[in-house]
Amino acid sequence: MSQSLLHNVVFSVVDVETTGLSANRDRVTEVAVVQVRNGQIVHTYTTLINPECDIPPFVQQMTGITQSMVQGAPKFSQIRADIDRLLQGTVLVAHNARFDQGFLTAEFGRCKCALPEIAIVDTVALARRTLHGMVNYRLETLCQHLGLKSGGHRALGDATATAQLFLVLLGAGAEEKIAASLGKAIV
């Protein structure tokens, strides 16, 4: 990564696993944050979360996260401050960011708090602008195309894969696009 663009910016790459697709109705079962600074992964955080509801069987099969795994896990309200602290002053990065941001916003709202107001980078949109001619822009497809290990529908694996994808996209010319969209001056 160029020293003149995005120098010292901390990117918090986030992935959530959930009980379904609706942020209003469904709940988070796992969250991971992988922090990237100056082209390196500098910190990781992950935890299972007790969704306080049943996990549908098809979701358990897809993610491998079972009801018994989350039974003794903290509730989102118990880890909200950790997520808040990790996101403060960083740029949130996610693959299909609207999904992850939507669930985080809903969970923060259930805690009577607001998700920190931070800039967001969506690696799907970034990949569409950087990698042309792909069959689709799913994380697994992009990882396979670029020779990266995909995450297998677990939060830390997917967040790490997204962080690696993000770093590849930065090296493929996306750094200037991100810096411009974040309003960062070239130093």
Short mmCIF file of N, CA and C in Angstrom, two decimals:
data_model
loop_
_atom_site.label_atom_id
_atom_site.label_comp_id
_atom_site.label_asym_id
_atom_site.label_seq_id
_atom_site.Cartn_x
_atom_site.Cartn_y
_atom_site.Cartn_z
N MET A 1 0.85 -1.17 0.00
CA MET A 1 0.00 0.00 0.00
C MET A 1 0.89 1.23 0.00
N SER A 2 0.57 2.20 -0.81
CA SER A 2 1.34 3.43 -0.88
C SER A 2 1.35 4.14 0.46
N GLN A 3 2.52 4.73 0.79
CA GLN A 3 2.62 5.48 2.04
C GLN A 3 1.84 6.79 1.96
N SER A 4 1.54 7.28 0.76
CA SER A 4 0.90 8.58 0.64
C SER A 4 -0.63 8.51 0.71
N LEU A 5 -1.21 7.37 0.49
CA LEU A 5 -2.66 7.22 0.53
C LEU A 5 -3.06 6.30 1.68
N LEU A 6 -4.04 6.73 2.44
CA LEU A 6 -4.63 5.90 3.50
C LEU A 6 -3.62 5.49 4.56
N HIS A 7 -2.52 6.23 4.65
CA HIS A 7 -1.49 5.92 5.65
C HIS A 7 -2.08 6.02 7.05
N ASN A 8 -1.91 5.00 7.82
CA ASN A 8 -2.38 4.91 9.21
C ASN A 8 -3.90 4.85 9.37
N VAL A 9 -4.66 4.76 8.29
CA VAL A 9 -6.10 4.57 8.42
C VAL A 9 -6.33 3.14 8.91
N VAL A 10 -7.17 2.99 9.92
CA VAL A 10 -7.52 1.65 10.41
C VAL A 10 -8.85 1.25 9.78
N PHE A 11 -8.83 0.11 9.12
CA PHE A 11 -10.03 -0.46 8.51
C PHE A 11 -10.50 -1.61 9.39
N SER A 12 -11.75 -1.56 9.81
CA SER A 12 -12.34 -2.65 10.61
C SER A 12 -13.20 -3.49 9.68
N VAL A 13 -12.66 -4.65 9.30
CA VAL A 13 -13.37 -5.55 8.41
C VAL A 13 -14.31 -6.40 9.26
N VAL A 14 -15.60 -6.31 8.97
CA VAL A 14 -16.62 -6.92 9.82
C VAL A 14 -17.39 -7.99 9.06
N ASP A 15 -17.71 -9.06 9.76
CA ASP A 15 -18.63 -10.06 9.24
C ASP A 15 -19.52 -10.53 10.38
N VAL A 16 -20.80 -10.71 10.06
CA VAL A 16 -21.73 -11.28 11.04
C VAL A 16 -22.38 -12.52 10.45
N GLU A 17 -22.63 -13.48 11.30
CA GLU A 17 -23.48 -14.63 10.97
C GLU A 17 -24.79 -14.40 11.71
N THR A 18 -25.89 -14.82 11.09
CA THR A 18 -27.20 -14.46 11.62
C THR A 18 -28.17 -15.63 11.55
N THR A 19 -29.33 -15.45 12.18
CA THR A 19 -30.38 -16.48 12.16
C THR A 19 -31.21 -16.42 10.88
N GLY A 20 -31.02 -15.40 10.07
CA GLY A 20 -31.78 -15.24 8.82
C GLY A 20 -31.33 -13.99 8.10
N LEU A 21 -32.15 -13.52 7.16
CA LEU A 21 -31.75 -12.41 6.30
C LEU A 21 -32.34 -11.06 6.68
N SER A 22 -33.29 -11.01 7.59
CA SER A 22 -33.97 -9.77 7.96
C SER A 22 -33.38 -9.19 9.25
N ALA A 23 -32.75 -8.03 9.14
CA ALA A 23 -32.16 -7.39 10.32
C ALA A 23 -33.23 -7.01 11.34
N ASN A 24 -34.44 -6.74 10.89
CA ASN A 24 -35.52 -6.38 11.81
C ASN A 24 -36.06 -7.57 12.58
N ARG A 25 -36.01 -8.74 11.98
CA ARG A 25 -36.64 -9.93 12.56
C ARG A 25 -35.61 -10.92 13.09
N ASP A 26 -34.47 -11.05 12.43
CA ASP A 26 -33.48 -12.06 12.78
C ASP A 26 -32.39 -11.46 13.66
N ARG A 27 -31.51 -12.31 14.17
CA ARG A 27 -30.51 -11.88 15.15
C ARG A 27 -29.12 -12.36 14.75
N VAL A 28 -28.12 -11.71 15.29
CA VAL A 28 -26.71 -12.07 15.07
C VAL A 28 -26.35 -13.25 15.96
N THR A 29 -25.64 -14.24 15.38
CA THR A 29 -25.16 -15.40 16.14
C THR A 29 -23.64 -15.39 16.31
N GLU A 30 -22.95 -14.61 15.48
CA GLU A 30 -21.49 -14.53 15.57
C GLU A 30 -21.05 -13.23 14.90
N VAL A 31 -20.04 -12.61 15.46
CA VAL A 31 -19.47 -11.40 14.87
C VAL A 31 -17.95 -11.49 14.92
N ALA A 32 -17.32 -10.95 13.88
CA ALA A 32 -15.86 -10.87 13.85
C ALA A 32 -15.46 -9.51 13.30
N VAL A 33 -14.39 -8.98 13.85
CA VAL A 33 -13.79 -7.73 13.37
C VAL A 33 -12.30 -8.01 13.16
N VAL A 34 -11.84 -7.80 11.94
CA VAL A 34 -10.42 -7.95 11.60
C VAL A 34 -9.92 -6.56 11.24
N GLN A 35 -8.99 -6.03 12.02
CA GLN A 35 -8.52 -4.68 11.76
C GLN A 35 -7.25 -4.70 10.91
N VAL A 36 -7.26 -3.82 9.90
CA VAL A 36 -6.16 -3.71 8.94
C VAL A 36 -5.62 -2.28 9.00
N ARG A 37 -4.30 -2.18 9.06
CA ARG A 37 -3.64 -0.88 9.06
C ARG A 37 -2.35 -1.00 8.26
N ASN A 38 -2.14 -0.08 7.36
CA ASN A 38 -0.92 -0.05 6.54
C ASN A 38 -0.65 -1.39 5.86
N GLY A 39 -1.71 -2.00 5.36
CA GLY A 39 -1.57 -3.23 4.59
C GLY A 39 -1.40 -4.50 5.39
N GLN A 40 -1.55 -4.42 6.71
CA GLN A 40 -1.35 -5.59 7.57
C GLN A 40 -2.56 -5.80 8.48
N ILE A 41 -2.87 -7.06 8.76
CA ILE A 41 -3.86 -7.36 9.78
C ILE A 41 -3.19 -7.13 11.13
N VAL A 42 -3.78 -6.25 11.94
CA VAL A 42 -3.15 -5.87 13.20
C VAL A 42 -3.93 -6.34 14.43
N HIS A 43 -5.20 -6.74 14.25
CA HIS A 43 -6.00 -7.17 15.40
C HIS A 43 -7.20 -7.97 14.90
N THR A 44 -7.56 -9.00 15.65
CA THR A 44 -8.79 -9.75 15.35
C THR A 44 -9.62 -9.90 16.61
N TYR A 45 -10.91 -9.91 16.42
CA TYR A 45 -11.87 -10.10 17.51
C TYR A 45 -13.00 -10.96 16.96
N THR A 46 -13.41 -11.95 17.71
CA THR A 46 -14.55 -12.76 17.30
C THR A 46 -15.24 -13.33 18.52
N THR A 47 -16.54 -13.48 18.42
CA THR A 47 -17.30 -14.13 19.48
C THR A 47 -18.60 -14.68 18.93
N LEU A 48 -18.99 -15.81 19.48
CA LEU A 48 -20.35 -16.29 19.26
C LEU A 48 -21.27 -15.41 20.08
N ILE A 49 -22.53 -15.32 19.68
CA ILE A 49 -23.51 -14.49 20.38
C ILE A 49 -24.78 -15.30 20.57
N ASN A 50 -25.32 -15.25 21.77
CA ASN A 50 -26.61 -15.88 22.03
C ASN A 50 -27.69 -15.00 21.41
N PRO A 51 -28.36 -15.50 20.36
CA PRO A 51 -29.35 -14.66 19.67
C PRO A 51 -30.68 -14.53 20.43
N GLU A 52 -30.82 -15.28 21.52
CA GLU A 52 -32.04 -15.27 22.31
C GLU A 52 -33.26 -15.72 21.51
N CYS A 53 -32.99 -16.57 20.51
CA CYS A 53 -34.05 -17.17 19.70
C CYS A 53 -33.47 -18.43 19.05
N ASP A 54 -34.32 -19.20 18.44
CA ASP A 54 -33.87 -20.43 17.78
C ASP A 54 -33.13 -20.12 16.48
N ILE A 55 -32.11 -20.92 16.20
CA ILE A 55 -31.40 -20.84 14.93
C ILE A 55 -32.04 -21.87 14.01
N PRO A 56 -32.59 -21.44 12.86
CA PRO A 56 -33.22 -22.40 11.95
C PRO A 56 -32.24 -23.50 11.53
N PRO A 57 -32.74 -24.72 11.35
CA PRO A 57 -31.87 -25.84 10.96
C PRO A 57 -31.02 -25.58 9.72
N PHE A 58 -31.59 -24.93 8.69
CA PHE A 58 -30.81 -24.69 7.47
C PHE A 58 -29.66 -23.72 7.73
N VAL A 59 -29.84 -22.78 8.67
CA VAL A 59 -28.77 -21.85 9.04
C VAL A 59 -27.70 -22.60 9.83
N GLN A 60 -28.12 -23.48 10.72
CA GLN A 60 -27.16 -24.29 11.47
C GLN A 60 -26.32 -25.13 10.52
N GLN A 61 -26.97 -25.69 9.51
CA GLN A 61 -26.25 -26.52 8.54
C GLN A 61 -25.28 -25.68 7.71
N MET A 62 -25.69 -24.48 7.30
CA MET A 62 -24.85 -23.63 6.46
C MET A 62 -23.65 -23.09 7.23
N THR A 63 -23.86 -22.63 8.46
CA THR A 63 -22.79 -21.98 9.22
C THR A 63 -22.04 -22.92 10.15
N GLY A 64 -22.69 -24.01 10.54
CA GLY A 64 -22.11 -24.89 11.54
C GLY A 64 -22.30 -24.38 12.95
N ILE A 65 -23.01 -23.27 13.10
CA ILE A 65 -23.29 -22.70 14.42
C ILE A 65 -24.59 -23.29 14.93
N THR A 66 -24.49 -24.06 16.00
CA THR A 66 -25.66 -24.76 16.54
C THR A 66 -26.22 -24.03 17.76
N GLN A 67 -27.44 -24.42 18.11
CA GLN A 67 -28.09 -23.85 19.28
C GLN A 67 -27.25 -24.07 20.54
N SER A 68 -26.67 -25.27 20.66
CA SER A 68 -25.88 -25.56 21.86
C SER A 68 -24.61 -24.71 21.92
N MET A 69 -24.05 -24.32 20.77
CA MET A 69 -22.85 -23.50 20.74
C MET A 69 -23.10 -22.09 21.27
N VAL A 70 -24.30 -21.56 21.02
CA VAL A 70 -24.59 -20.18 21.43
C VAL A 70 -25.30 -20.09 22.78
N GLN A 71 -25.69 -21.24 23.31
CA GLN A 71 -26.45 -21.26 24.55
C GLN A 71 -25.74 -20.53 25.69
N GLY A 72 -24.45 -20.74 25.85
CA GLY A 72 -23.70 -20.09 26.92
C GLY A 72 -22.93 -18.85 26.46
N ALA A 73 -23.14 -18.45 25.22
CA ALA A 73 -22.43 -17.29 24.67
C ALA A 73 -23.04 -15.98 25.20
N PRO A 74 -22.27 -14.90 25.16
CA PRO A 74 -22.83 -13.61 25.60
C PRO A 74 -23.94 -13.14 24.67
N LYS A 75 -24.85 -12.37 25.20
CA LYS A 75 -25.86 -11.70 24.39
C LYS A 75 -25.20 -10.50 23.72
N PHE A 76 -25.81 -10.00 22.64
CA PHE A 76 -25.20 -8.87 21.94
C PHE A 76 -25.02 -7.69 22.88
N SER A 77 -25.97 -7.47 23.76
CA SER A 77 -25.87 -6.34 24.70
C SER A 77 -24.61 -6.43 25.56
N GLN A 78 -24.11 -7.64 25.77
CA GLN A 78 -22.91 -7.82 26.59
C GLN A 78 -21.61 -7.56 25.84
N ILE A 79 -21.66 -7.56 24.50
CA ILE A 79 -20.45 -7.32 23.72
C ILE A 79 -20.55 -6.03 22.90
N ARG A 80 -21.67 -5.35 22.99
CA ARG A 80 -21.88 -4.13 22.21
C ARG A 80 -20.77 -3.11 22.43
N ALA A 81 -20.36 -2.90 23.67
CA ALA A 81 -19.31 -1.93 23.97
C ALA A 81 -17.98 -2.32 23.31
N ASP A 82 -17.70 -3.62 23.22
CA ASP A 82 -16.48 -4.08 22.54
C ASP A 82 -16.52 -3.70 21.06
N ILE A 83 -17.67 -3.95 20.42
CA ILE A 83 -17.82 -3.63 19.00
C ILE A 83 -17.73 -2.11 18.80
N ASP A 84 -18.39 -1.37 19.66
CA ASP A 84 -18.35 0.10 19.59
C ASP A 84 -16.91 0.60 19.67
N ARG A 85 -16.15 0.08 20.61
CA ARG A 85 -14.75 0.48 20.80
C ARG A 85 -13.91 0.12 19.57
N LEU A 86 -14.14 -1.06 19.01
CA LEU A 86 -13.37 -1.49 17.84
C LEU A 86 -13.68 -0.64 16.60
N LEU A 87 -14.92 -0.19 16.47
CA LEU A 87 -15.31 0.57 15.27
C LEU A 87 -15.00 2.06 15.36
N GLN A 88 -14.95 2.60 16.56
CA GLN A 88 -14.73 4.05 16.74
C GLN A 88 -13.44 4.49 16.03
N GLY A 89 -13.56 5.52 15.20
CA GLY A 89 -12.39 6.10 14.55
C GLY A 89 -11.81 5.27 13.42
N THR A 90 -12.54 4.25 12.97
CA THR A 90 -12.04 3.40 11.89
C THR A 90 -12.99 3.51 10.69
N VAL A 91 -12.63 2.85 9.62
CA VAL A 91 -13.49 2.72 8.45
C VAL A 91 -14.01 1.29 8.43
N LEU A 92 -15.32 1.12 8.42
CA LEU A 92 -15.92 -0.22 8.38
C LEU A 92 -15.83 -0.77 6.96
N VAL A 93 -15.35 -1.99 6.83
CA VAL A 93 -15.26 -2.68 5.55
C VAL A 93 -16.04 -3.98 5.68
N ALA A 94 -16.87 -4.30 4.69
CA ALA A 94 -17.60 -5.56 4.71
C ALA A 94 -17.93 -5.97 3.28
N HIS A 95 -18.13 -7.25 3.09
CA HIS A 95 -18.54 -7.78 1.80
C HIS A 95 -20.07 -7.81 1.80
N ASN A 96 -20.68 -6.99 0.96
CA ASN A 96 -22.12 -6.71 1.00
C ASN A 96 -22.42 -5.97 2.30
N ALA A 97 -21.79 -4.81 2.43
CA ALA A 97 -21.80 -4.04 3.68
C ALA A 97 -23.20 -3.71 4.18
N ARG A 98 -24.15 -3.54 3.29
CA ARG A 98 -25.51 -3.21 3.72
C ARG A 98 -26.06 -4.28 4.66
N PHE A 99 -25.74 -5.55 4.40
CA PHE A 99 -26.21 -6.65 5.24
C PHE A 99 -25.61 -6.55 6.65
N ASP A 100 -24.28 -6.50 6.72
CA ASP A 100 -23.60 -6.46 8.03
C ASP A 100 -23.94 -5.18 8.79
N GLN A 101 -23.92 -4.05 8.10
CA GLN A 101 -24.26 -2.78 8.74
C GLN A 101 -25.71 -2.81 9.23
N GLY A 102 -26.61 -3.38 8.44
CA GLY A 102 -28.01 -3.46 8.84
C GLY A 102 -28.20 -4.25 10.12
N PHE A 103 -27.52 -5.39 10.22
CA PHE A 103 -27.64 -6.20 11.43
C PHE A 103 -26.98 -5.51 12.63
N LEU A 104 -25.83 -4.89 12.43
CA LEU A 104 -25.20 -4.18 13.54
C LEU A 104 -26.07 -3.01 14.00
N THR A 105 -26.64 -2.28 13.06
CA THR A 105 -27.53 -1.17 13.41
C THR A 105 -28.73 -1.67 14.20
N ALA A 106 -29.32 -2.78 13.77
CA ALA A 106 -30.48 -3.34 14.47
C ALA A 106 -30.11 -3.81 15.88
N GLU A 107 -28.97 -4.49 16.00
CA GLU A 107 -28.55 -4.98 17.32
C GLU A 107 -28.19 -3.82 18.25
N PHE A 108 -27.50 -2.80 17.73
CA PHE A 108 -27.22 -1.62 18.54
C PHE A 108 -28.53 -0.96 18.97
N GLY A 109 -29.49 -0.89 18.06
CA GLY A 109 -30.79 -0.31 18.38
C GLY A 109 -31.51 -1.05 19.48
N ARG A 110 -31.42 -2.37 19.47
CA ARG A 110 -32.04 -3.17 20.54
C ARG A 110 -31.40 -2.87 21.89
N CYS A 111 -30.16 -2.39 21.85
CA CYS A 111 -29.44 -1.99 23.08
C CYS A 111 -29.68 -0.52 23.41
N LYS A 112 -30.56 0.13 22.64
CA LYS A 112 -30.85 1.56 22.83
C LYS A 112 -29.62 2.43 22.59
N CYS A 113 -28.79 2.00 21.63
CA CYS A 113 -27.58 2.73 21.26
C CYS A 113 -27.54 2.86 19.74
N ALA A 114 -26.70 3.75 19.27
CA ALA A 114 -26.52 3.91 17.83
C ALA A 114 -25.17 3.33 17.42
N LEU A 115 -25.16 2.71 16.26
CA LEU A 115 -23.90 2.26 15.66
C LEU A 115 -23.05 3.51 15.43
N PRO A 116 -21.75 3.45 15.74
CA PRO A 116 -20.91 4.64 15.51
C PRO A 116 -21.02 5.12 14.06
N GLU A 117 -21.04 6.43 13.88
CA GLU A 117 -21.09 6.99 12.54
C GLU A 117 -19.68 6.97 11.96
N ILE A 118 -19.47 6.04 11.03
CA ILE A 118 -18.16 5.89 10.42
C ILE A 118 -18.34 5.65 8.93
N ALA A 119 -17.28 5.90 8.18
CA ALA A 119 -17.29 5.63 6.75
C ALA A 119 -17.35 4.12 6.52
N ILE A 120 -17.95 3.74 5.39
CA ILE A 120 -18.13 2.32 5.08
C ILE A 120 -17.62 2.05 3.67
N VAL A 121 -16.87 0.96 3.53
CA VAL A 121 -16.40 0.49 2.23
C VAL A 121 -16.99 -0.89 2.00
N ASP A 122 -17.65 -1.07 0.87
CA ASP A 122 -18.24 -2.36 0.51
C ASP A 122 -17.34 -3.04 -0.51
N THR A 123 -16.79 -4.20 -0.15
CA THR A 123 -15.86 -4.88 -1.07
C THR A 123 -16.57 -5.44 -2.29
N VAL A 124 -17.90 -5.64 -2.22
CA VAL A 124 -18.63 -6.05 -3.44
C VAL A 124 -18.55 -4.92 -4.46
N ALA A 125 -18.90 -3.71 -4.04
CA ALA A 125 -18.87 -2.56 -4.95
C ALA A 125 -17.45 -2.29 -5.44
N LEU A 126 -16.49 -2.43 -4.54
CA LEU A 126 -15.09 -2.20 -4.89
C LEU A 126 -14.61 -3.23 -5.92
N ALA A 127 -14.99 -4.49 -5.72
CA ALA A 127 -14.61 -5.55 -6.67
C ALA A 127 -15.26 -5.33 -8.03
N ARG A 128 -16.51 -4.89 -8.04
CA ARG A 128 -17.19 -4.61 -9.32
C ARG A 128 -16.47 -3.52 -10.11
N ARG A 129 -15.91 -2.53 -9.41
CA ARG A 129 -15.20 -1.44 -10.08
C ARG A 129 -13.76 -1.81 -10.44
N THR A 130 -13.24 -2.86 -9.81
CA THR A 130 -11.83 -3.20 -9.99
C THR A 130 -11.62 -4.48 -10.79
N LEU A 131 -12.45 -5.49 -10.55
CA LEU A 131 -12.32 -6.79 -11.22
C LEU A 131 -13.49 -6.96 -12.19
N HIS A 132 -13.24 -6.73 -13.44
CA HIS A 132 -14.31 -6.78 -14.44
C HIS A 132 -14.46 -8.19 -15.01
N GLY A 133 -15.68 -8.52 -15.41
CA GLY A 133 -15.94 -9.78 -16.09
C GLY A 133 -16.10 -10.99 -15.20
N MET A 134 -16.30 -10.79 -13.91
CA MET A 134 -16.51 -11.92 -13.01
C MET A 134 -17.91 -12.49 -13.22
N VAL A 135 -18.06 -13.80 -13.03
CA VAL A 135 -19.37 -14.46 -13.14
C VAL A 135 -20.31 -13.89 -12.08
N ASN A 136 -19.81 -13.72 -10.86
CA ASN A 136 -20.55 -13.08 -9.77
C ASN A 136 -19.51 -12.50 -8.81
N TYR A 137 -19.99 -11.81 -7.83
CA TYR A 137 -19.08 -11.15 -6.89
C TYR A 137 -19.26 -11.65 -5.46
N ARG A 138 -19.68 -12.92 -5.35
CA ARG A 138 -19.75 -13.54 -4.01
C ARG A 138 -18.33 -13.68 -3.47
N LEU A 139 -18.22 -13.64 -2.17
CA LEU A 139 -16.91 -13.72 -1.53
C LEU A 139 -16.17 -14.99 -1.94
N GLU A 140 -16.87 -16.12 -1.95
CA GLU A 140 -16.23 -17.39 -2.30
C GLU A 140 -15.69 -17.36 -3.73
N THR A 141 -16.46 -16.78 -4.65
CA THR A 141 -16.05 -16.71 -6.06
C THR A 141 -14.81 -15.83 -6.21
N LEU A 142 -14.83 -14.67 -5.57
CA LEU A 142 -13.68 -13.77 -5.66
C LEU A 142 -12.43 -14.37 -5.03
N CYS A 143 -12.60 -15.02 -3.90
CA CYS A 143 -11.45 -15.66 -3.24
C CYS A 143 -10.87 -16.76 -4.12
N GLN A 144 -11.73 -17.56 -4.71
CA GLN A 144 -11.26 -18.63 -5.59
C GLN A 144 -10.51 -18.03 -6.79
N HIS A 145 -11.08 -17.01 -7.39
CA HIS A 145 -10.47 -16.35 -8.55
C HIS A 145 -9.08 -15.78 -8.22
N LEU A 146 -8.94 -15.25 -7.00
CA LEU A 146 -7.69 -14.59 -6.61
C LEU A 146 -6.74 -15.50 -5.84
N GLY A 147 -7.13 -16.76 -5.63
CA GLY A 147 -6.28 -17.70 -4.91
C GLY A 147 -6.22 -17.45 -3.42
N LEU A 148 -7.30 -16.89 -2.87
CA LEU A 148 -7.38 -16.63 -1.43
C LEU A 148 -8.22 -17.70 -0.76
N LYS A 149 -7.98 -17.92 0.51
CA LYS A 149 -8.78 -18.88 1.28
C LYS A 149 -10.10 -18.22 1.65
N SER A 150 -11.22 -18.89 1.37
CA SER A 150 -12.52 -18.31 1.75
C SER A 150 -12.88 -18.75 3.16
N GLY A 151 -13.92 -18.12 3.72
CA GLY A 151 -14.20 -18.25 5.14
C GLY A 151 -15.15 -19.33 5.57
N GLY A 152 -15.89 -19.95 4.67
CA GLY A 152 -16.77 -21.06 5.03
C GLY A 152 -17.94 -20.68 5.92
N HIS A 153 -18.48 -19.48 5.75
CA HIS A 153 -19.68 -19.04 6.49
C HIS A 153 -19.50 -19.02 8.00
N ARG A 154 -18.31 -18.70 8.45
CA ARG A 154 -18.07 -18.39 9.86
C ARG A 154 -17.52 -16.97 9.89
N ALA A 155 -17.86 -16.22 10.92
CA ALA A 155 -17.56 -14.79 10.94
C ALA A 155 -16.07 -14.49 10.82
N LEU A 156 -15.23 -15.14 11.61
CA LEU A 156 -13.80 -14.83 11.55
C LEU A 156 -13.19 -15.24 10.21
N GLY A 157 -13.58 -16.40 9.70
CA GLY A 157 -13.07 -16.84 8.40
C GLY A 157 -13.49 -15.90 7.29
N ASP A 158 -14.76 -15.49 7.30
CA ASP A 158 -15.25 -14.57 6.27
C ASP A 158 -14.64 -13.18 6.42
N ALA A 159 -14.49 -12.69 7.64
CA ALA A 159 -13.88 -11.38 7.85
C ALA A 159 -12.41 -11.39 7.43
N THR A 160 -11.71 -12.48 7.72
CA THR A 160 -10.31 -12.59 7.31
C THR A 160 -10.20 -12.67 5.79
N ALA A 161 -11.08 -13.45 5.15
CA ALA A 161 -11.09 -13.54 3.69
C ALA A 161 -11.41 -12.18 3.08
N THR A 162 -12.36 -11.46 3.67
CA THR A 162 -12.71 -10.13 3.18
C THR A 162 -11.54 -9.17 3.36
N ALA A 163 -10.82 -9.27 4.46
CA ALA A 163 -9.64 -8.43 4.68
C ALA A 163 -8.58 -8.72 3.62
N GLN A 164 -8.35 -10.00 3.32
CA GLN A 164 -7.37 -10.36 2.29
C GLN A 164 -7.81 -9.85 0.92
N LEU A 165 -9.11 -9.99 0.62
CA LEU A 165 -9.66 -9.47 -0.63
C LEU A 165 -9.47 -7.95 -0.70
N PHE A 166 -9.78 -7.28 0.38
CA PHE A 166 -9.63 -5.83 0.46
C PHE A 166 -8.19 -5.42 0.16
N LEU A 167 -7.23 -6.12 0.74
CA LEU A 167 -5.82 -5.80 0.51
C LEU A 167 -5.43 -6.02 -0.95
N VAL A 168 -5.96 -7.09 -1.57
CA VAL A 168 -5.69 -7.32 -3.00
C VAL A 168 -6.29 -6.19 -3.83
N LEU A 169 -7.52 -5.80 -3.51
CA LEU A 169 -8.18 -4.72 -4.25
C LEU A 169 -7.43 -3.40 -4.09
N LEU A 170 -6.90 -3.15 -2.90
CA LEU A 170 -6.08 -1.95 -2.70
C LEU A 170 -4.88 -1.97 -3.64
N GLY A 171 -4.24 -3.12 -3.73
CA GLY A 171 -3.07 -3.26 -4.59
C GLY A 171 -3.39 -3.22 -6.07
N ALA A 172 -4.66 -3.44 -6.41
CA ALA A 172 -5.09 -3.45 -7.81
C ALA A 172 -5.64 -2.09 -8.25
N GLY A 173 -5.34 -1.06 -7.50
CA GLY A 173 -5.75 0.28 -7.91
C GLY A 173 -6.94 0.85 -7.17
N ALA A 174 -7.51 0.11 -6.25
CA ALA A 174 -8.69 0.61 -5.54
C ALA A 174 -8.33 1.62 -4.46
N GLU A 175 -7.06 1.69 -4.10
CA GLU A 175 -6.66 2.60 -3.03
C GLU A 175 -7.04 4.05 -3.34
N GLU A 176 -6.79 4.47 -4.58
CA GLU A 176 -7.13 5.84 -4.98
C GLU A 176 -8.63 6.07 -4.91
N LYS A 177 -9.42 5.08 -5.33
CA LYS A 177 -10.88 5.20 -5.29
C LYS A 177 -11.37 5.33 -3.85
N ILE A 178 -10.78 4.55 -2.96
CA ILE A 178 -11.19 4.60 -1.55
C ILE A 178 -10.79 5.93 -0.94
N ALA A 179 -9.56 6.35 -1.18
CA ALA A 179 -9.10 7.62 -0.62
C ALA A 179 -9.98 8.77 -1.10
N ALA A 180 -10.33 8.76 -2.38
CA ALA A 180 -11.19 9.82 -2.91
C ALA A 180 -12.57 9.77 -2.29
N SER A 181 -13.13 8.57 -2.15
CA SER A 181 -14.48 8.46 -1.60
C SER A 181 -14.53 8.80 -0.12
N LEU A 182 -13.42 8.62 0.59
CA LEU A 182 -13.37 8.96 2.01
C LEU A 182 -12.99 10.42 2.22
N GLY A 183 -12.66 11.11 1.13
CA GLY A 183 -12.27 12.51 1.25
C GLY A 183 -10.88 12.70 1.82
N LYS A 184 -10.04 11.68 1.70
CA LYS A 184 -8.68 11.77 2.23
C LYS A 184 -7.80 12.52 1.23
N ALA A 185 -7.04 13.45 1.71
CA ALA A 185 -6.09 14.17 0.87
C ALA A 185 -4.84 13.32 0.69
N ILE A 186 -4.26 13.44 -0.47
CA ILE A 186 -2.99 12.76 -0.71
C ILE A 186 -1.91 13.58 -0.01
N VAL A 187 -1.21 12.93 0.89
CA VAL A 187 -0.21 13.64 1.70
C VAL A 187 1.14 13.60 1.00
#
